CSV table of C-alpha atoms in Angstrom, one decimal:
chain,number,residue,atom,x,y,z
A,1,MET,CA,-8.8,40.2,-21.2
A,2,ASP,CA,-12.8,40.5,-21.0
A,3,ARG,CA,-14.1,37.0,-22.0
A,4,ARG,CA,-17.8,37.6,-22.5
A,5,GLY,CA,-20.3,36.2,-24.8
A,6,PRO,CA,-23.0,37.8,-26.7
A,7,GLY,CA,-25.1,40.3,-24.6
A,8,GLY,CA,-22.1,40.8,-22.4
A,9,ALA,CA,-23.0,37.7,-20.3
A,10,ALA,CA,-19.8,36.2,-18.6
A,11,ARG,CA,-19.1,32.8,-20.4
A,12,HIS,CA,-16.3,31.2,-18.3
A,13,ARG,CA,-15.7,31.1,-14.5
A,14,ARG,CA,-12.0,31.8,-13.7
A,15,LEU,CA,-10.6,29.6,-11.0
A,16,PRO,CA,-9.4,31.9,-8.1
A,17,LEU,CA,-5.7,31.6,-8.1
A,18,LEU,CA,-3.4,32.9,-5.4
A,19,GLN,CA,-4.7,36.4,-5.1
A,20,GLY,CA,-8.2,35.3,-4.8
A,21,THR,CA,-7.9,32.8,-2.0
A,22,PRO,CA,-6.2,34.3,1.1
A,23,ALA,CA,-7.8,31.8,3.5
A,24,LEU,CA,-6.1,28.8,1.5
A,25,ALA,CA,-2.8,27.7,2.8
A,26,ARG,CA,-0.4,29.4,0.3
A,27,PRO,CA,2.4,27.2,-1.1
A,28,PRO,CA,6.1,27.6,0.3
A,29,ASP,CA,7.1,29.9,-2.8
A,30,ALA,CA,4.1,32.2,-2.6
A,31,GLY,CA,6.1,35.2,-0.6
A,32,LEU,CA,5.3,37.3,-3.7
A,33,PRO,CA,5.1,41.2,-3.9
A,34,ALA,CA,1.5,42.4,-4.0
A,35,GLY,CA,0.0,41.2,-7.3
A,36,GLY,CA,2.9,39.4,-8.4
A,37,LEU,CA,2.9,36.0,-10.0
A,38,LEU,CA,5.9,33.6,-10.2
A,39,GLN,CA,6.7,32.6,-13.6
A,40,PHE,CA,9.1,30.2,-15.1
A,41,HIS,CA,11.2,31.6,-17.8
A,42,ARG,CA,14.0,29.9,-19.6
A,43,GLY,CA,15.0,28.0,-16.4
A,44,ARG,CA,14.7,30.8,-13.8
A,45,LEU,CA,11.8,32.4,-11.9
A,46,ALA,CA,10.6,35.9,-12.8
A,47,ASP,CA,8.2,38.2,-11.0
A,48,GLN,CA,5.5,38.8,-13.6
A,49,GLY,CA,3.4,41.1,-11.6
A,50,SER,CA,4.4,44.1,-13.6
A,51,GLY,CA,4.3,42.3,-16.9
A,52,ALA,CA,7.8,43.3,-17.7
A,53,VAL,CA,8.7,39.8,-19.0
A,54,SER,CA,6.4,38.1,-21.6
A,55,VAL,CA,6.2,34.3,-21.3
A,56,THR,CA,5.0,32.4,-24.2
A,57,VAL,CA,3.0,29.1,-23.5
A,58,LEU,CA,2.6,26.8,-26.4
A,59,VAL,CA,-0.7,24.7,-26.2
A,60,THR,CA,-1.2,21.5,-28.1
A,61,GLY,CA,-4.6,20.1,-28.9
A,62,ALA,CA,-5.8,23.8,-28.9
A,63,GLY,CA,-9.0,23.0,-30.7
A,64,GLY,CA,-10.1,20.5,-28.4
A,65,PHE,CA,-12.2,20.2,-25.3
A,66,VAL,CA,-9.8,20.7,-22.7
A,67,GLY,CA,-7.3,22.5,-24.8
A,68,SER,CA,-9.7,25.3,-25.6
A,69,ALA,CA,-10.4,25.6,-22.0
A,70,VAL,CA,-6.6,26.0,-21.4
A,71,VAL,CA,-6.4,28.7,-24.0
A,72,ARG,CA,-9.3,30.6,-22.3
A,73,ALA,CA,-7.4,30.4,-18.8
A,74,LEU,CA,-4.1,31.6,-20.4
A,75,ALA,CA,-5.9,34.7,-21.8
A,76,ALA,CA,-6.7,35.8,-18.3
A,77,GLU,CA,-2.9,35.6,-17.1
A,78,PRO,CA,-1.0,38.7,-17.3
A,79,GLY,CA,2.4,38.7,-19.0
A,80,VAL,CA,1.6,35.4,-20.7
A,81,SER,CA,1.0,35.0,-24.6
A,82,ALA,CA,-0.2,32.0,-26.4
A,83,ARG,CA,0.9,29.8,-29.0
A,84,LEU,CA,-1.8,27.6,-30.4
A,85,LEU,CA,-0.7,24.3,-32.1
A,86,ALA,CA,-3.5,22.7,-34.1
A,87,HIS,CA,-3.7,19.8,-36.4
A,88,ARG,CA,-6.7,18.9,-38.3
A,89,ARG,CA,-9.3,20.2,-35.7
A,90,PRO,CA,-9.4,24.1,-36.1
A,91,VAL,CA,-9.0,26.5,-33.6
A,92,ALA,CA,-12.0,28.9,-33.0
A,93,ALA,CA,-11.4,32.3,-34.6
A,94,ASP,CA,-12.0,34.2,-31.4
A,95,ARG,CA,-9.3,32.3,-29.4
A,96,PRO,CA,-6.4,34.6,-28.2
A,97,GLY,CA,-3.2,33.7,-29.6
A,98,ASP,CA,-0.9,32.8,-32.5
A,99,VAL,CA,-2.1,29.7,-34.4
A,100,VAL,CA,0.3,27.3,-36.0
A,101,THR,CA,0.0,23.9,-37.5
A,102,ALA,CA,1.8,20.7,-37.0
A,103,ASP,CA,1.2,17.2,-36.9
A,104,LEU,CA,2.8,15.9,-33.6
A,105,ALA,CA,3.4,12.5,-35.3
A,106,ASP,CA,5.6,14.2,-38.1
A,107,ALA,CA,8.9,15.4,-36.5
A,108,SER,CA,9.5,17.7,-39.4
A,109,SER,CA,6.2,19.6,-39.2
A,110,LEU,CA,7.3,20.5,-35.8
A,111,ARG,CA,10.7,22.0,-36.6
A,112,GLY,CA,10.8,25.5,-35.4
A,113,ARG,CA,7.3,25.6,-33.9
A,114,LEU,CA,8.8,25.8,-30.4
A,115,ASP,CA,11.3,28.4,-31.1
A,116,GLY,CA,10.8,31.3,-28.6
A,117,VAL,CA,8.4,29.2,-26.4
A,118,ASP,CA,9.0,29.1,-22.6
A,119,VAL,CA,6.5,26.4,-21.6
A,120,ILE,CA,4.4,23.6,-23.1
A,121,ILE,CA,0.8,22.7,-22.0
A,122,HIS,CA,0.4,19.2,-23.9
A,123,ALA,CA,-3.3,18.7,-24.1
A,124,ALA,CA,-3.4,16.5,-27.2
A,125,SER,CA,-4.0,12.9,-27.5
A,126,GLU,CA,-5.7,10.1,-29.5
A,127,VAL,CA,-8.5,8.4,-27.7
A,128,GLY,CA,-9.6,5.6,-30.2
A,129,SER,CA,-9.4,2.2,-30.2
A,130,ASP,CA,-7.1,1.4,-33.1
A,131,PRO,CA,-3.8,0.5,-31.4
A,132,ALA,CA,-1.5,1.7,-34.5
A,133,ARG,CA,-2.9,5.2,-34.4
A,134,CYS,CA,-2.8,5.5,-30.8
A,135,GLU,CA,0.7,4.6,-30.9
A,136,ARG,CA,1.4,7.1,-33.6
A,137,VAL,CA,-0.1,9.9,-32.0
A,138,ASN,CA,0.2,9.5,-28.3
A,139,VAL,CA,3.8,7.7,-28.3
A,140,LEU,CA,5.4,8.8,-31.4
A,141,GLY,CA,3.8,12.4,-31.4
A,142,THR,CA,4.8,13.0,-27.6
A,143,ARG,CA,8.2,11.8,-28.4
A,144,ASN,CA,8.6,14.2,-31.1
A,145,LEU,CA,7.5,16.9,-29.0
A,146,VAL,CA,9.9,16.3,-26.3
A,147,GLU,CA,12.7,15.9,-28.7
A,148,GLU,CA,11.7,19.4,-30.4
A,149,ALA,CA,11.4,20.8,-26.9
A,150,GLU,CA,14.9,19.6,-26.0
A,151,ARG,CA,16.3,21.1,-29.3
A,152,ALA,CA,14.6,24.3,-28.5
A,153,GLY,CA,16.0,24.5,-25.1
A,154,LEU,CA,12.8,24.4,-23.6
A,155,ARG,CA,12.7,22.7,-19.9
A,156,HIS,CA,9.3,23.1,-18.8
A,157,LEU,CA,6.2,21.0,-19.8
A,158,VAL,CA,2.9,20.2,-18.4
A,159,HIS,CA,1.1,17.2,-19.7
A,160,VAL,CA,-2.9,16.5,-19.3
A,161,SER,CA,-3.0,13.0,-19.1
A,162,THR,CA,-5.7,10.7,-17.6
A,163,ALA,CA,-6.6,8.7,-14.4
A,164,ALA,CA,-7.8,6.0,-16.9
A,165,VAL,CA,-4.2,4.8,-16.7
A,166,HIS,CA,-5.2,3.1,-13.7
A,167,GLY,CA,-7.3,0.6,-15.4
A,168,LEU,CA,-10.2,-1.2,-14.2
A,169,GLY,CA,-11.9,-0.5,-10.8
A,170,PRO,CA,-13.0,-0.6,-8.0
A,171,HIS,CA,-10.9,2.5,-7.1
A,172,ARG,CA,-11.8,4.0,-3.9
A,173,GLY,CA,-9.5,6.9,-3.0
A,174,LEU,CA,-6.8,5.5,-5.2
A,175,PRO,CA,-3.5,7.3,-4.0
A,176,GLU,CA,-1.4,9.2,-6.3
A,177,GLY,CA,1.8,7.3,-7.1
A,178,SER,CA,-0.3,3.9,-7.4
A,179,PRO,CA,1.1,1.4,-10.0
A,180,PRO,CA,-0.7,2.2,-13.6
A,181,ALA,CA,-2.6,-0.7,-15.1
A,182,PRO,CA,-3.9,0.4,-18.4
A,183,VAL,CA,-6.2,-1.7,-20.1
A,184,SER,CA,-7.1,-0.3,-23.6
A,185,PRO,CA,-4.8,0.9,-26.6
A,186,ALA,CA,-5.7,4.5,-25.7
A,187,SER,CA,-4.8,4.3,-22.1
A,188,ARG,CA,-1.9,2.2,-22.7
A,189,SER,CA,-0.3,4.6,-25.1
A,190,ARG,CA,-1.0,7.5,-23.0
A,191,ARG,CA,0.8,5.7,-20.0
A,192,GLU,CA,3.7,5.6,-22.4
A,193,ALA,CA,3.3,9.2,-23.2
A,194,GLU,CA,3.6,9.9,-19.3
A,195,ARG,CA,6.9,8.0,-19.3
A,196,LEU,CA,8.3,10.2,-21.9
A,197,THR,CA,7.2,13.5,-20.5
A,198,ALA,CA,8.1,12.4,-17.0
A,199,ALA,CA,11.7,11.7,-18.1
A,200,ALA,CA,11.8,15.3,-19.4
A,201,GLY,CA,10.6,16.4,-16.1
A,202,ALA,CA,7.1,17.2,-16.9
A,203,VAL,CA,4.2,18.0,-14.3
A,204,ILE,CA,1.6,15.3,-15.3
A,205,LEU,CA,-2.0,16.0,-14.6
A,206,ARG,CA,-4.5,13.1,-14.4
A,207,PRO,CA,-8.2,14.0,-14.2
A,208,PHE,CA,-11.0,11.4,-14.7
A,209,PHE,CA,-14.5,12.6,-15.9
A,210,VAL,CA,-14.4,16.0,-17.2
A,211,TYR,CA,-17.5,18.0,-17.6
A,212,GLY,CA,-18.6,21.3,-18.9
A,213,GLU,CA,-19.2,23.2,-22.2
A,214,GLY,CA,-17.8,21.1,-24.9
A,215,ASP,CA,-18.2,17.7,-23.3
A,216,ARG,CA,-19.4,15.4,-26.0
A,217,TRP,CA,-18.9,12.1,-23.9
A,218,TYR,CA,-19.4,11.9,-20.1
A,219,VAL,CA,-22.9,13.7,-19.5
A,220,PRO,CA,-24.2,12.8,-22.8
A,221,GLY,CA,-23.4,9.1,-22.3
A,222,LEU,CA,-25.5,9.5,-19.1
A,223,LEU,CA,-28.3,11.3,-20.9
A,224,ARG,CA,-28.4,7.9,-23.1
A,225,LEU,CA,-29.2,5.7,-20.0
A,226,LEU,CA,-32.2,7.9,-19.4
A,227,THR,CA,-33.5,8.3,-22.9
A,228,THR,CA,-33.1,4.3,-23.6
A,229,ARG,CA,-36.2,2.2,-22.9
A,230,PRO,CA,-35.7,0.4,-20.6
A,231,GLY,CA,-32.7,2.0,-19.0
A,232,THR,CA,-31.1,-0.3,-16.5
A,233,TRP,CA,-28.7,0.4,-13.4
A,234,PHE,CA,-25.9,-1.9,-12.1
A,235,ASP,CA,-26.5,-2.2,-8.5
A,236,GLY,CA,-28.8,0.8,-8.5
A,237,GLY,CA,-26.4,3.3,-9.9
A,238,ARG,CA,-24.3,3.5,-6.6
A,239,ALA,CA,-20.8,3.6,-8.3
A,240,GLN,CA,-19.1,6.7,-7.4
A,241,HIS,CA,-16.7,8.8,-9.9
A,242,SER,CA,-14.2,11.6,-9.6
A,243,VAL,CA,-15.0,14.7,-11.6
A,244,VAL,CA,-13.6,17.8,-12.5
A,245,ALA,CA,-15.0,20.9,-14.4
A,246,VAL,CA,-13.1,21.5,-17.5
A,247,ASP,CA,-12.3,25.3,-16.8
A,248,ASP,CA,-11.1,24.0,-13.3
A,249,LEU,CA,-8.8,21.4,-15.1
A,250,ALA,CA,-7.4,24.2,-17.3
A,251,ALA,CA,-6.6,26.5,-14.4
A,252,MET,CA,-4.7,23.6,-13.0
A,253,ALA,CA,-2.7,23.2,-16.0
A,254,VAL,CA,-2.1,27.1,-16.4
A,255,ALA,CA,-1.2,27.2,-12.7
A,256,ALA,CA,1.3,24.3,-13.3
A,257,ALA,CA,2.8,26.1,-16.2
A,258,VAL,CA,3.2,29.4,-14.7
A,259,ARG,CA,3.9,28.4,-11.0
A,260,PRO,CA,6.1,25.3,-11.5
A,261,VAL,CA,7.8,25.0,-8.0
A,262,PRO,CA,4.7,23.9,-6.1
A,263,PHE,CA,4.1,21.3,-8.7
A,264,ALA,CA,7.5,19.7,-8.4
A,265,GLY,CA,8.2,16.4,-7.2
A,266,GLY,CA,7.8,13.9,-10.1
A,267,VAL,CA,4.6,12.1,-8.9
A,268,PRO,CA,1.5,12.9,-11.5
A,269,PHE,CA,-1.3,14.8,-9.8
A,270,HIS,CA,-4.8,13.6,-9.8
A,271,VAL,CA,-7.1,16.5,-10.6
A,272,CYS,CA,-10.5,16.2,-9.3
A,273,GLU,CA,-13.2,17.9,-7.0
A,274,PRO,CA,-12.9,16.8,-3.3
A,275,GLN,CA,-16.3,14.9,-3.4
A,276,PRO,CA,-17.1,12.1,-5.9
A,277,VAL,CA,-20.6,11.8,-7.3
A,278,SER,CA,-22.5,8.7,-7.8
A,279,VAL,CA,-24.1,7.8,-11.3
A,280,ARG,CA,-27.5,7.8,-10.0
A,281,ALA,CA,-27.0,11.2,-8.5
A,282,VAL,CA,-26.0,12.7,-11.6
A,283,ALA,CA,-29.0,11.1,-13.5
A,284,GLU,CA,-31.6,12.2,-11.1
A,285,VAL,CA,-30.1,16.0,-11.5
A,286,LEU,CA,-30.3,15.4,-15.4
A,287,ALA,CA,-33.9,14.0,-15.3
A,288,GLY,CA,-34.9,17.0,-13.3
A,289,MET,CA,-33.4,19.3,-15.7
A,290,PHE,CA,-34.9,17.8,-18.7
A,291,GLY,CA,-38.1,16.2,-17.5
A,292,LEU,CA,-36.6,12.8,-18.0
A,293,THR,CA,-37.5,9.5,-16.1
A,294,VAL,CA,-34.8,7.8,-13.8
A,295,PRO,CA,-34.6,4.1,-14.5
A,296,THR,CA,-36.2,1.7,-12.0
A,297,LEU,CA,-34.7,-1.3,-13.2
A,298,SER,CA,-31.3,-2.8,-11.7
A,299,VAL,CA,-29.2,-5.8,-12.0
A,300,SER,CA,-26.5,-6.9,-9.8
A,301,TRP,CA,-23.0,-6.1,-11.1
A,302,ARG,CA,-21.5,-9.2,-9.6
A,303,LEU,CA,-23.8,-11.3,-11.5
A,304,ALA,CA,-23.7,-9.6,-14.6
A,305,ARG,CA,-20.0,-9.2,-14.7
A,306,PRO,CA,-19.0,-12.7,-15.9
A,307,ALA,CA,-21.2,-12.6,-18.8
A,308,LEU,CA,-19.9,-9.2,-20.0
A,309,ARG,CA,-16.1,-9.9,-19.2
A,310,ASN,CA,-14.8,-10.7,-22.5
A,311,GLY,CA,-17.3,-8.6,-24.4
A,312,PRO,CA,-16.7,-5.4,-26.5
A,313,ASP,CA,-18.9,-3.4,-24.0
A,314,TYR,CA,-17.2,-4.6,-20.8
A,315,ARG,CA,-15.2,-1.3,-20.4
A,316,ARG,CA,-18.3,0.9,-20.6
A,317,ALA,CA,-20.2,-1.3,-18.3
A,318,GLU,CA,-17.5,-1.4,-15.8
A,319,LEU,CA,-17.2,2.6,-15.8
A,320,LEU,CA,-21.0,2.4,-14.9
A,321,ALA,CA,-20.6,-0.2,-12.4
A,322,GLU,CA,-17.4,0.2,-10.4
A,323,ASP,CA,-16.1,3.0,-8.3
A,324,HIS,CA,-13.6,5.2,-9.8
A,325,VAL,CA,-12.6,7.7,-7.0
A,326,TYR,CA,-8.9,9.2,-6.9
A,327,ALA,CA,-7.3,11.0,-4.0
A,328,ALA,CA,-6.2,14.4,-5.1
A,329,PRO,CA,-4.5,15.9,-2.0
A,330,ARG,CA,-2.1,18.2,-3.4
A,331,VAL,CA,-3.2,19.9,-6.7
A,332,TRP,CA,-5.5,22.6,-5.3
A,333,ALA,CA,-2.8,23.7,-2.5
A,334,ALA,CA,-0.1,23.6,-5.2
A,335,ALA,CA,-2.4,25.9,-7.4
A,336,GLY,CA,-3.1,28.2,-4.5
A,337,ALA,CA,-6.7,27.7,-5.3
A,338,ALA,CA,-9.9,26.5,-3.8
A,339,PRO,CA,-12.3,24.2,-5.4
A,340,GLY,CA,-15.6,25.8,-6.8
A,341,ALA,CA,-19.1,24.8,-6.4
A,342,PRO,CA,-19.5,20.9,-6.5
A,343,PHE,CA,-20.6,19.3,-10.0
A,344,LEU,CA,-24.2,18.6,-9.1
A,345,ASP,CA,-24.6,22.3,-8.1
A,346,ARG,CA,-23.1,23.5,-11.4
A,347,LEU,CA,-24.8,20.9,-13.8
A,348,PRO,CA,-28.1,22.9,-14.1
A,349,ASP,CA,-26.3,25.8,-15.4
A,350,LEU,CA,-25.0,23.6,-18.2
A,351,ALA,CA,-28.4,22.9,-19.4
A,352,PRO,CA,-27.9,24.8,-22.7
A,353,TRP,CA,-25.1,22.7,-23.7
A,354,TYR,CA,-26.3,19.5,-22.8
A,355,GLY,CA,-29.7,19.9,-23.8
A,356,ARG,CA,-28.5,19.7,-27.5
A,357,PHE,CA,-27.8,16.0,-26.7
A,358,LEU,CA,-31.1,14.7,-26.1
A,359,GLY,CA,-31.8,12.3,-28.6
A,360,GLU,CA,-28.5,12.5,-30.0
A,361,VAL,CA,-26.0,10.6,-27.6
A,362,GLY,CA,-23.3,8.1,-27.6
A,363,GLU,CA,-22.0,5.8,-24.9
A,364,VAL,CA,-20.6,6.9,-21.5
A,365,GLY,CA,-16.9,6.2,-21.1
A,366,GLU,CA,-14.8,5.2,-24.1
A,367,VAL,CA,-15.0,7.7,-26.9
A,368,GLY,CA,-13.6,5.9,-29.8
A,369,GLU,CA,-13.9,2.7,-27.9
A,370,ALA,CA,-17.5,3.7,-27.2
A,371,GLY,CA,-18.2,5.8,-30.3
A,372,LYS,CA,-18.3,9.4,-30.5
A,373,VAL,CA,-21.6,11.1,-29.4
A,374,GLY,CA,-23.8,11.6,-32.3
A,375,GLU,CA,-21.0,10.9,-34.9
A,376,VAL,CA,-20.3,7.2,-34.4
A,377,GLY,CA,-17.9,6.3,-37.4
A,378,LYS,CA,-16.8,9.6,-38.1
A,379,ALA,CA,-13.0,10.2,-37.5
A,380,ARG,CA,-11.9,11.8,-34.3
A,381,GLU,CA,-9.4,14.5,-34.2
A,382,VAL,CA,-6.2,14.6,-32.2
A,383,GLY,CA,-6.5,16.9,-29.4
A,384,GLU,CA,-10.3,16.5,-29.0
A,385,VAL,CA,-10.3,15.1,-25.6
A,386,SER,CA,-12.7,15.1,-22.7
A,387,GLU,CA,-12.0,12.6,-20.1
A,388,VAL,CA,-14.2,10.1,-18.4
A,389,GLY,CA,-10.8,9.3,-17.2
A,390,GLU,CA,-9.3,8.9,-20.5
A,391,ALA,CA,-11.2,10.1,-23.5
A,392,GLY,CA,-11.6,7.3,-25.4
A,393,GLU,CA,-11.9,5.8,-21.9
A,394,GLY,CA,-13.5,8.4,-20.2
A,395,GLY,CA,-13.2,11.5,-22.2
A,396,ARG,CA,-10.9,13.7,-24.3
A,397,THR,CA,-8.4,16.1,-23.1
């Protein structure tokens, strides 16, 4: 399917999966006929190269930041049809797929919605600070989804979670499989959701900061630092973060859905670019893009931390001050894909999107716990997640 914007300009870069990366070490199960694509279909593997078998993938949170990117990625896969599950946040009219409505927290509304579905990509979550709402959406909603999947005989699920379940830093190349230590209602409930999906055999993906068209939290939050007078760094802005483009994250989710064997193993996958970026480096690129001034003031995080420790802004400050870098040794090879250009090289191309937030920005880090960009106090929608590690803690999936 040709996915082009007005004037015929390509809108989204498709991550090259197996066929486009001959130099990359291919996963063990990659001995496919030319043009073939392994597909999981009702508990069996089927060659999808001919398009003979149609596989239906249901996407939760299809109207959100990550969910929308997943829908775009699915549209490019042959032999795959999408079913888009939406709640209150509408799905764009141009999104390919059948739209169905349901409230994950209401089991009765899910009944029958998964009939005929082969794979679920679960990209919906609540990222606010209300513990009851996080419990209702992230825990009860995920439990209902898993139970309905079991009733429908569905055996394959991909869960887009967050590396924010690892909690406070510093994290410097934190390995996959490290014990989670969530610190907020959002991350604690999302960790509980992981337990539910893991018990059902799901592939779990954990991005941290997610950027790209649709991001209203990560880069807009850094723009606030550049447009606030006086902006101040912690330790000169040296903190390093793991990041991933939303389209690359979506490609990983789709790869895990249609190529389950390389993603097997039970340990959640970190999803990030090979090289982390510093807060200051991102700010310097943004300053060059928009003619802003990079802050010159800096305070010691070691000295500032005790005063902030018990305050409401500690998590946001900690995200700017501490390293949050996650080792991701498996995900690119499992997907049969090579990372694209690094974040700082791609960022200037996103100027049309991020430029709209100049003068209308929220906090970096915790959406819901930090406030939504330009709409503080407005109710957030389920499935509208970015990821500053957690959406609500880093972004929303």
